[in-house]
Each structure stands twice: as C-alpha cells, then as structure tokens.
Short mmCIF file of C-alpha atoms in Angstrom, two decimals:
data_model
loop_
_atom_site.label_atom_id
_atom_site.label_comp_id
_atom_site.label_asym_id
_atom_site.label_seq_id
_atom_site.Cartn_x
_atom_site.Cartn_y
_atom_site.Cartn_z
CA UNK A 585 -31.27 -51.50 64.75
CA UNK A 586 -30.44 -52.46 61.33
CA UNK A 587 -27.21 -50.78 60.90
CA UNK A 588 -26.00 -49.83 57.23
CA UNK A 589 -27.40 -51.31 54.90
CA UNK A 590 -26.74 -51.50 50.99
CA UNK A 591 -28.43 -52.38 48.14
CA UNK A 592 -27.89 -53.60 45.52
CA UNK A 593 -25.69 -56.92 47.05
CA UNK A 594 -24.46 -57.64 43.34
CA UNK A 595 -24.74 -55.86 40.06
CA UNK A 596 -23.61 -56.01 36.49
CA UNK A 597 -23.07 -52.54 34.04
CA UNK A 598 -22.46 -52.57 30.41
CA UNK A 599 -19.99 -49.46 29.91
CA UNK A 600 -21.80 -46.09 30.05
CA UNK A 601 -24.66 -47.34 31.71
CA UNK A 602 -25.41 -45.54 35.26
CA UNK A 603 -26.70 -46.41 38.77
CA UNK A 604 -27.05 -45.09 42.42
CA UNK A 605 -25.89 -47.75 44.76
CA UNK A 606 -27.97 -46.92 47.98
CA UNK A 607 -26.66 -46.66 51.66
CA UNK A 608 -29.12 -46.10 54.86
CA UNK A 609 -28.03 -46.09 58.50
CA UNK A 610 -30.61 -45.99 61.50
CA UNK A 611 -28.37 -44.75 64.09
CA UNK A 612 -28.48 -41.48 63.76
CA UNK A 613 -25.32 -40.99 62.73
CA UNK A 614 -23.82 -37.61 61.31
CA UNK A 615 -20.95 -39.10 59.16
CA UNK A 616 -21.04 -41.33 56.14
CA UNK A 617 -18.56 -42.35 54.07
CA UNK A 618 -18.49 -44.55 51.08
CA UNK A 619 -15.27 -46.58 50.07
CA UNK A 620 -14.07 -48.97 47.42
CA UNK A 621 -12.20 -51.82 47.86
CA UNK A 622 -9.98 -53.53 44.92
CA UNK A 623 -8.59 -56.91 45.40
CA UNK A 624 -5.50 -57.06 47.32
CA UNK A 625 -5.69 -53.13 48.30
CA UNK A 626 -7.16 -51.39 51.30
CA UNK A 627 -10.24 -49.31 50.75
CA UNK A 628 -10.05 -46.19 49.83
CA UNK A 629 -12.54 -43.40 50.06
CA UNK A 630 -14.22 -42.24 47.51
CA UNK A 631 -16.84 -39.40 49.10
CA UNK A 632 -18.02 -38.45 52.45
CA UNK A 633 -20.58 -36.35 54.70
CA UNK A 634 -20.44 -34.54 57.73
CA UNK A 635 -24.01 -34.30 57.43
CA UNK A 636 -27.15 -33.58 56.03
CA UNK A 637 -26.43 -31.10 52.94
CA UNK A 638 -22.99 -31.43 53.09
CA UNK A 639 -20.36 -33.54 51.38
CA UNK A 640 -17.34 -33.51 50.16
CA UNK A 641 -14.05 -35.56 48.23
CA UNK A 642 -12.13 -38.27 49.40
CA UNK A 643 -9.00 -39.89 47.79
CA UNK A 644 -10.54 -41.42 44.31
CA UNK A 645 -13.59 -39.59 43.43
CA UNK A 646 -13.39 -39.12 40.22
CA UNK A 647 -16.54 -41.00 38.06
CA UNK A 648 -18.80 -40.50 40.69
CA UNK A 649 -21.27 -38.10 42.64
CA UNK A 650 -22.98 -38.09 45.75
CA UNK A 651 -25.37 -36.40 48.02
CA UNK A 652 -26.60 -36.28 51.04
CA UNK A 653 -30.50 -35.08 51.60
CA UNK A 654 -31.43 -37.13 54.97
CA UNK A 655 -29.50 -37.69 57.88
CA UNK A 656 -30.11 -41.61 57.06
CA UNK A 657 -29.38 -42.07 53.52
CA UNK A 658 -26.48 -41.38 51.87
CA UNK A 659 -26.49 -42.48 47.70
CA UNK A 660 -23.42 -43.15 45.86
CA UNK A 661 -23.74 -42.21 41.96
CA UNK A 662 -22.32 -43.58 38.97
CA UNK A 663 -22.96 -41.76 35.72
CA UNK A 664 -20.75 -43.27 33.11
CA UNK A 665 -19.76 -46.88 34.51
CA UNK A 666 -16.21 -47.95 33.13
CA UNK A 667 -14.59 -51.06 33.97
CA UNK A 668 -11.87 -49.42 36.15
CA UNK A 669 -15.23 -48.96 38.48
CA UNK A 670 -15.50 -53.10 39.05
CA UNK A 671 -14.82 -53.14 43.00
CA UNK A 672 -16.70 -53.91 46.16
CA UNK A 673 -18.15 -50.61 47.35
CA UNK A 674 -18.65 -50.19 51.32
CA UNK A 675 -20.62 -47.73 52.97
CA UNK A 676 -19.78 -46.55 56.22
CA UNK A 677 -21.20 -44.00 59.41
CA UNK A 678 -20.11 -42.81 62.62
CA UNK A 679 -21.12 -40.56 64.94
CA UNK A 680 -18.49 -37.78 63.88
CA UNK A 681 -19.38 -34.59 65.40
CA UNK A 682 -20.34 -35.92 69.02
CA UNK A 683 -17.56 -35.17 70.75
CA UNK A 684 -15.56 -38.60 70.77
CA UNK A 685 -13.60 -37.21 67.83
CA UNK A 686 -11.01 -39.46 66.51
CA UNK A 687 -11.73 -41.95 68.60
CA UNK A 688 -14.91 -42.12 66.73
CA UNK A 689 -15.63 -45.54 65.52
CA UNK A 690 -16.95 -46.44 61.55
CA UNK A 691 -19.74 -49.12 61.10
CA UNK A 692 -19.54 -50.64 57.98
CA UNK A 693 -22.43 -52.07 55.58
CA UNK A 694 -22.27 -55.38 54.07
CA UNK A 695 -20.62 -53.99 50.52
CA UNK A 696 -22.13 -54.12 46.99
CA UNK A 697 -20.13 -55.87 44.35
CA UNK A 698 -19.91 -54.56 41.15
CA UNK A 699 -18.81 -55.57 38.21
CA UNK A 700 -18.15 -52.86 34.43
CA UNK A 701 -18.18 -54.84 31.64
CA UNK B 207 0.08 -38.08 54.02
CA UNK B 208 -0.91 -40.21 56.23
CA UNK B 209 0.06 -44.21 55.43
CA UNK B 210 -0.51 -47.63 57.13
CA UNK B 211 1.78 -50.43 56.05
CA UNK B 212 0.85 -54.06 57.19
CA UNK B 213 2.57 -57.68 56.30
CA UNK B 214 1.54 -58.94 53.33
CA UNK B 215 -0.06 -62.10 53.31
CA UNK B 216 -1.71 -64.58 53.01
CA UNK B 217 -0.79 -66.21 55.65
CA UNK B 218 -2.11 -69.91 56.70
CA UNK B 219 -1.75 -70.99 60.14
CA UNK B 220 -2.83 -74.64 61.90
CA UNK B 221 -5.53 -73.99 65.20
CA UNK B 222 -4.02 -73.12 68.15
CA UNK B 223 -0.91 -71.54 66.52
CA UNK B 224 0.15 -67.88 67.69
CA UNK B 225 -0.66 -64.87 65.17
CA UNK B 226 0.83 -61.95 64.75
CA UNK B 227 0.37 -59.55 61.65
CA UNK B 228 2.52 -56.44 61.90
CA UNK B 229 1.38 -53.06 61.32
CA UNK B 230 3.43 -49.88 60.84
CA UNK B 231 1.83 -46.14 60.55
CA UNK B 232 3.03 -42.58 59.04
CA UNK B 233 1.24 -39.97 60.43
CA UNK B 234 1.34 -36.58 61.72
CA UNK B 235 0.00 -35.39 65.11
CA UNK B 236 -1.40 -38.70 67.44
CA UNK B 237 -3.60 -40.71 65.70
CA UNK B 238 -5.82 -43.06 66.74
CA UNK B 239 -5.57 -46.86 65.89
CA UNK B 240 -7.39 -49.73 64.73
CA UNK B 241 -7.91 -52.96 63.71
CA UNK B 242 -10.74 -54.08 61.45
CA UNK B 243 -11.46 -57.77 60.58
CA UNK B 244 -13.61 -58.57 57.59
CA UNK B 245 -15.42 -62.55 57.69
CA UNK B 246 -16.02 -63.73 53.91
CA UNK B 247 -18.58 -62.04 52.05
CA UNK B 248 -19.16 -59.68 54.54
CA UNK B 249 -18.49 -55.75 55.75
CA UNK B 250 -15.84 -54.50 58.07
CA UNK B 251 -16.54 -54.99 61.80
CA UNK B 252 -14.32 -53.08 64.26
CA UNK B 253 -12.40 -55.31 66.00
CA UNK B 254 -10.01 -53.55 68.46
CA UNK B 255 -8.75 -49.99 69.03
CA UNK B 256 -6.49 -47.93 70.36
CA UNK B 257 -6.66 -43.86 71.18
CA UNK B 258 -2.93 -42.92 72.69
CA UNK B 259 0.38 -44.43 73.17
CA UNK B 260 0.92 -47.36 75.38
CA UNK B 261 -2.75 -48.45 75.03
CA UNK B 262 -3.71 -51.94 74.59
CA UNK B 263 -6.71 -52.81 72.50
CA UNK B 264 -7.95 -56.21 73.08
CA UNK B 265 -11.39 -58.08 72.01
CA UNK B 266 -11.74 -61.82 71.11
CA UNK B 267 -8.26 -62.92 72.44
CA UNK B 268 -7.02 -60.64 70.20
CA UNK B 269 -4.59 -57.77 71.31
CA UNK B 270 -2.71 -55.03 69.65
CA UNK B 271 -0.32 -52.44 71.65
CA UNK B 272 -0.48 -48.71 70.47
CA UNK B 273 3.76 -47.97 70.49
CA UNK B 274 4.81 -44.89 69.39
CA UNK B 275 8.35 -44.98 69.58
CA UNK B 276 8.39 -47.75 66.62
CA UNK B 277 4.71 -46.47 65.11
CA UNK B 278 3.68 -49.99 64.87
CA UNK B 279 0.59 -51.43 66.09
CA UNK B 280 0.57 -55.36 65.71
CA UNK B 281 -1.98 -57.63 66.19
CA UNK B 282 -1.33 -60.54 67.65
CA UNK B 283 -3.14 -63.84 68.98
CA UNK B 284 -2.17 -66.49 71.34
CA UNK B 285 -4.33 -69.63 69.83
CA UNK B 286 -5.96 -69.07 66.41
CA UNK B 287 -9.32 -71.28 65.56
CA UNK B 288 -10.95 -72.04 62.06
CA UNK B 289 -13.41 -69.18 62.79
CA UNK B 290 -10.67 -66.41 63.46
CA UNK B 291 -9.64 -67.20 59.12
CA UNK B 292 -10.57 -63.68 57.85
CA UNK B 293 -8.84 -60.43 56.24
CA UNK B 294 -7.76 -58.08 58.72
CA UNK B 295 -6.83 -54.23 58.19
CA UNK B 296 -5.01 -52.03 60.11
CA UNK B 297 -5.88 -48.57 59.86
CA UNK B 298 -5.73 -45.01 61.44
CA UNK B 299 -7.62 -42.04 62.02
CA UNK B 300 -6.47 -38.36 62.77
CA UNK B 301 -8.30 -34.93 63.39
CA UNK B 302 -10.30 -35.65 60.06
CA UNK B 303 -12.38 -38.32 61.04
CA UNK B 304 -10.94 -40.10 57.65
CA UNK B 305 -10.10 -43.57 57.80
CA UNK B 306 -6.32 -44.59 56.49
CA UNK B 307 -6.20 -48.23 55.78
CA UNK B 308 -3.88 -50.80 54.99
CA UNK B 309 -4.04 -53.25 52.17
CA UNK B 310 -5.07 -56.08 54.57
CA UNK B 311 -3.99 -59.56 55.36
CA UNK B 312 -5.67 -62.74 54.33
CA UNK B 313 -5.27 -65.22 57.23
CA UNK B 314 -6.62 -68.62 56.87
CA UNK B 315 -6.18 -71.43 59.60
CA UNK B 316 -6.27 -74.88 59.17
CA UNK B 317 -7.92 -77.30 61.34
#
C-alpha cells in the first residue's frame, strides 16, 4: 500500500492564480482531512470528509473548496491564491466510521509546500 | 473548545540524555491522546497513543502516561539518539474524529 499521497511536493502561485492540490489514499479509508501547517503553529484543519459525497468545514476554511467524489481521492481547491495561503498543506485519512471511534488513528501524506507570491 | 498546550521549544539535547516535552489538554468529555512525530521534510507518523486515563502509550523507547487528574500527557525518553531529532505534536481527539494539535516542539540532539 501506498498510503496518502500528495502531489504537487512544491509549488509556486502568483496572487489570484488557482490550483487543486491532490490527495489519494489506498486504504480504504472513509475519513479525510486536509490541514495546514504554518511555521511554529500546529496544523489546523482546513476541510474534511466522512465520506464519499460528503464534506464539510474545519477551523480555517475560508479561500478554499473541496470535494469528495471517490472514496480514494480527496482534492483540496484554491481559487484565488493570496499570500496568507503560503503553508505546508497535509492530507490525512482514517478509518472513521468503523467502529474504533476516537481511538481512530490519522495517516498523514508527505505535505505539499506552497508558496503565494 | 478543545486546546492542547505543549513546551515550547526548541530544545537541543546531547545522545543519551533523558527527554521529556510536556503536554497539557482542555477538553470536554474523555478524549483520546496522542503523540505525533514529524522527521524533516516529511508527514506526520503516529507515534504513540493513549484511549483512557492511566494508560501508557509507548513505541520506540518512547512513553507518554494518559493522567487525568493534571490533563497532561508528557512524553518522555530515557536515552535520546541523533535519529530521535524531529518535531513532535501532541494532540487530541474527541467524539468528532477531529484532530486538536499543539504547536509542536523542535527537538534536535547532538552527537
């Protein structure tokens, strides 16, 4: 199994330009989250999904849009890149709804780093 | 809401030395715990956890004790190595299946 993966590993915007930063887990999972991380702050989440069709806020959403078509992939949307956006972006799944609830453990991708200039 | 608060770092530390990062938590209801450790240029990687109070998480000589009484759940480590110099984030989890973390400390050791 691969995991989570992310691409892009790097990027560079110009303000207002947009881009989907991609996330795909192979294990089935039914949650997926995607957090930010700023230097010298925890991560904080920006969207998540219970599942297939279904997503919903977390704590800084604002500036961008997800959604969640596939049990597997779970795309992370930025329509008007500002430079408050520059952060490391993690994606994250867990199995969510099986029962272990909040025991249930996240795996994380490797991040994307992006940078709003 | 609910909050973690962990030591701030960084903190530098020579091999063998003992670690301990503290961790406090606000939260309502019984939460579960964890400890994530994050290797340079990489993602988060679970390291330990804990589901109730009194449990001990351990995993790579690491340990952390889940203590409700003082909400704290420190990490600690009897003899660091080169390899262990990472960021590591306390966090917790209630009924929502979200993910609280704390701002994570930066712990380098020194051969």
């Amino acid at each position: 199994n691969a995991g989570v993966t992310q691409t892009p590993k790097f990027r560079i915007l110009k303000i207002g330009q947009s881009m989907t930063l991609q996330c795909t887990q192979d294990m089935n999972h039914n949650y997926m989250y995607w957090y930010r991380q700023d230097p010298g702050m925890g991560l904080k989440l920006i969207y998540y999904s219970v599942g297939a069709g279904i997503t919903d806020k977390g704590e800084v959403p604002n500036g961008y849009n997800v959604s969640r078509s596939t049990t597997e992939d779970f795309p992370l949307r930025l329509e008007l890149a500002a430079p408050s956006q520059t952060s490391v972006y993690f994606c994250a799944s867990s199995y969510g709804s099986s029962g272990k609830g909040k025991t249930d453990t996240q795996y994380f991708g490797p991040g994307t780093r992006l940078t709003v200039l | 809401g609910d909050s973690v608060t962990q030591m701030e770092g960084p903190v530098t530390l020579s091999e063998e030395a003992f670690l301990t990062i503290n961790c406090t938590y606000t939260a309502t209801g019984y939460p579960s715990l964890f400890w994530y450790v994050q290797y340079p240029g990489e993602g988060l990687q679970l390291l330990l956890k804990a589901t109730k109070a009194d449990d001990k998480g351990s995993n790579k000589g690491f340990e952390a004790t889940y203590r409700k009484e003082t909400t704290s759940f420190h990490l600690e480590k009897g003899s660091v190595q080169v390899s262990d110099s990472a960021v590591y984030f306390c966090a917790l989890r209630s009924n929502d299946y979200k993910l609280s973390f704390g701002a994570g400390t930066t712990v380098t050791v020194r051969a």
